XYZ file of C-alpha atoms in Angstrom:
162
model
C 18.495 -69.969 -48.164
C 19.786 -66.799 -50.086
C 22.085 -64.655 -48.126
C 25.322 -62.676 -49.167
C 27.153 -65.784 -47.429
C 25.591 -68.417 -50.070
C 25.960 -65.991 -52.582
C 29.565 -65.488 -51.632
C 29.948 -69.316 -52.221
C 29.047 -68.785 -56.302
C 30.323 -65.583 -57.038
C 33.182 -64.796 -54.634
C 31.572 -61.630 -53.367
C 29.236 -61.220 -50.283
C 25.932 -59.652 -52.205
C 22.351 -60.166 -51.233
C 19.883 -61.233 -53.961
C 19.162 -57.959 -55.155
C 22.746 -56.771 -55.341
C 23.243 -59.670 -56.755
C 20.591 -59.158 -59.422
C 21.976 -55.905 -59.981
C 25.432 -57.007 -60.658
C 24.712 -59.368 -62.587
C 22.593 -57.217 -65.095
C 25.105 -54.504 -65.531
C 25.057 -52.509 -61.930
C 27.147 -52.450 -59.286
C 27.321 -51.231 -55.270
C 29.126 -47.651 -54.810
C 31.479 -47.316 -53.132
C 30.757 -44.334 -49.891
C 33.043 -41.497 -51.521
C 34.562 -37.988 -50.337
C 35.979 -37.285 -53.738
C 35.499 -38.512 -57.404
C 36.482 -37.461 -60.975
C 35.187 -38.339 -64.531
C 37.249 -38.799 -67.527
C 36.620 -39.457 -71.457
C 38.955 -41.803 -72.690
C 39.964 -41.630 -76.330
C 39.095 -45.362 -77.130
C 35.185 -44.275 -76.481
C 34.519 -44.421 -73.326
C 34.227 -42.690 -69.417
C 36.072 -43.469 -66.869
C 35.258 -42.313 -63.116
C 37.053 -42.602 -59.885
C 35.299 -42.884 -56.671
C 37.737 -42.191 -53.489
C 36.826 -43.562 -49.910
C 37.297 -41.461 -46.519
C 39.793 -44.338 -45.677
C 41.695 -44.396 -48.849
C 39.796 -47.103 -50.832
C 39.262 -46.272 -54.309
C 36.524 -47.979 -56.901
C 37.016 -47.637 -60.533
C 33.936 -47.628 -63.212
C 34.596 -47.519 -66.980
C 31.257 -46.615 -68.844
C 30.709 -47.738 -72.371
C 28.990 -44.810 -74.721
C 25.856 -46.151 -77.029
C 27.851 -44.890 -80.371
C 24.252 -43.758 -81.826
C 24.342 -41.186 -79.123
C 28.309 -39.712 -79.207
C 27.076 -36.605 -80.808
C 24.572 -36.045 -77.682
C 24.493 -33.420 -75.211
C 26.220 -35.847 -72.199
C 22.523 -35.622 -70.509
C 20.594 -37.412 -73.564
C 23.585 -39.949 -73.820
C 22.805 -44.241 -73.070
C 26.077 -45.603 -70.974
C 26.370 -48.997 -69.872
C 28.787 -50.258 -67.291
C 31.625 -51.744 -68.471
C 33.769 -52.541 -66.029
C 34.068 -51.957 -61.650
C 36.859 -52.476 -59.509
C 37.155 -51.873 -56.177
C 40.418 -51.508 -53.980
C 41.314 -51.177 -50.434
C 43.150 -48.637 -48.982
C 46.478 -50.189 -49.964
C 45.558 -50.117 -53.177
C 45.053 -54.090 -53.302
C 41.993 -55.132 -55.790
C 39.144 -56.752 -53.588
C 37.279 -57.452 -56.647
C 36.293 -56.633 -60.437
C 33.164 -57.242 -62.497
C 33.391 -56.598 -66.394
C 30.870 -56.885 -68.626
C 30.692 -57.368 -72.300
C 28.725 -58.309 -75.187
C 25.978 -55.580 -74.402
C 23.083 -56.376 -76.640
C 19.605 -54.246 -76.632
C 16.959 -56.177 -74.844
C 13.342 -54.605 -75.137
C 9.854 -54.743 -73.510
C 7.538 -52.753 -75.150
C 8.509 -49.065 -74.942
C 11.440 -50.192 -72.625
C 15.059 -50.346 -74.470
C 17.925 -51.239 -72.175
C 21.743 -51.960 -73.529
C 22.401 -55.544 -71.055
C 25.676 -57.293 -70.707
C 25.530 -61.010 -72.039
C 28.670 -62.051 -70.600
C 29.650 -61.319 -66.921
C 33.277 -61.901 -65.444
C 33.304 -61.611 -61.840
C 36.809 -61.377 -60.101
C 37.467 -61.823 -56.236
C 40.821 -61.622 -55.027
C 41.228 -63.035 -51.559
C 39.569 -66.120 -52.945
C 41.457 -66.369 -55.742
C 37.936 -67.056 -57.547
C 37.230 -66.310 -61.264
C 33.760 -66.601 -62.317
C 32.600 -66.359 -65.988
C 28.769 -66.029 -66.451
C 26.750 -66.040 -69.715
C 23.509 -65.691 -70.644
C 22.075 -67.234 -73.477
C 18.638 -65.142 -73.515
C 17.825 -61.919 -71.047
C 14.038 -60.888 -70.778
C 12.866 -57.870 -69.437
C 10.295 -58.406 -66.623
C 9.599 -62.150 -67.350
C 7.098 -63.823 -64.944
C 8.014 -67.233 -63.738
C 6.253 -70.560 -62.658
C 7.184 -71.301 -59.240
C 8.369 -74.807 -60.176
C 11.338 -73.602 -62.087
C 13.238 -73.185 -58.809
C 12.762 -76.242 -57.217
C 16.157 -78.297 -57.854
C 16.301 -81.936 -57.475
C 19.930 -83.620 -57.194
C 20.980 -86.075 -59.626
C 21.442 -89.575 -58.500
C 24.590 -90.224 -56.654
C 25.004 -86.676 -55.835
C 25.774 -85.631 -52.050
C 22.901 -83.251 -50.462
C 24.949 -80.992 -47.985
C 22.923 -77.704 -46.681
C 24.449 -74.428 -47.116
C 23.683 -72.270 -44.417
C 23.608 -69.214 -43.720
C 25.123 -69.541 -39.866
């Protein structure tokens, strides 16, 4: 069963599929903010602040397409490079950065997509590095393809969402 439980269990961070998905591919949840500021930093790229009503803060970095530097900022491409969030002590609860962003198209669609996702969760101490060999835009699937079997010897225990 998918919930943000199970999820938790891989990736060290409560999500539900589609957050999931989302991370994964170079998004990330927002943090509810009263207050936030955007800055260009001189090694090419912006940097925003989001602050919470409570005092947690989430930080984004956002990676310029060079082809468009020269761009009014409303014609510009940007791709998430990095998001941290922290509680209101200032203590990291997690980070997800992304890197090698390579252009992945479907027909008339272009998007910049991270091949390698790290995904950091403090309280469980958990470091996971993810990478993708191949990303397709809208791919359909067979059903079979999720359908795991366990490999002889291997220990069947259900992870449940309870």
């Amino acid at each position: 069963e998918t919930c943000p439980r199970n999820i938790a269990r891989l990736l060290g961070v409560p999500l539900t599929a589609a957050e999931t998905a989302h991370f994964l591919l170079g998004g990330t949840p927002l943090l509810a903010h009263t207050s936030s500021s955007l800055t260009w930093n001189d090694d090419g790229f912006y940097s925003a602040v989001l602050r919470g009503a409570h005092g947690e803060r989430q930080e984004l970095d956002f990676e310029l397409d060079r082809a468009d530097a020269e761009q009014p900022g409303s014609a510009q491409h940007i791709a998430l490079l990095r998001t941290e969030l922290f509680d209101a002590k200032g203590v990291r609860v997690w980070r997800v950065s992304y890197a090698d962003l390579q252009v992945v198209t479907s027909g008339q669609t272009r998007q910049r997509l991270p091949f390698t996702v790290r995904v950091e969760q403090t309280a469980s101490r958990s470091d996971t590095l993810i990478r993708f060999k191949e990303l397709k835009l809208n791919p359909s699937f067979a059903d079979e393809i999720f359908v795991q079997e366990p490999r002889p010897g291997m220990t069947e225990e259900e992870a449940s969402c309870d």
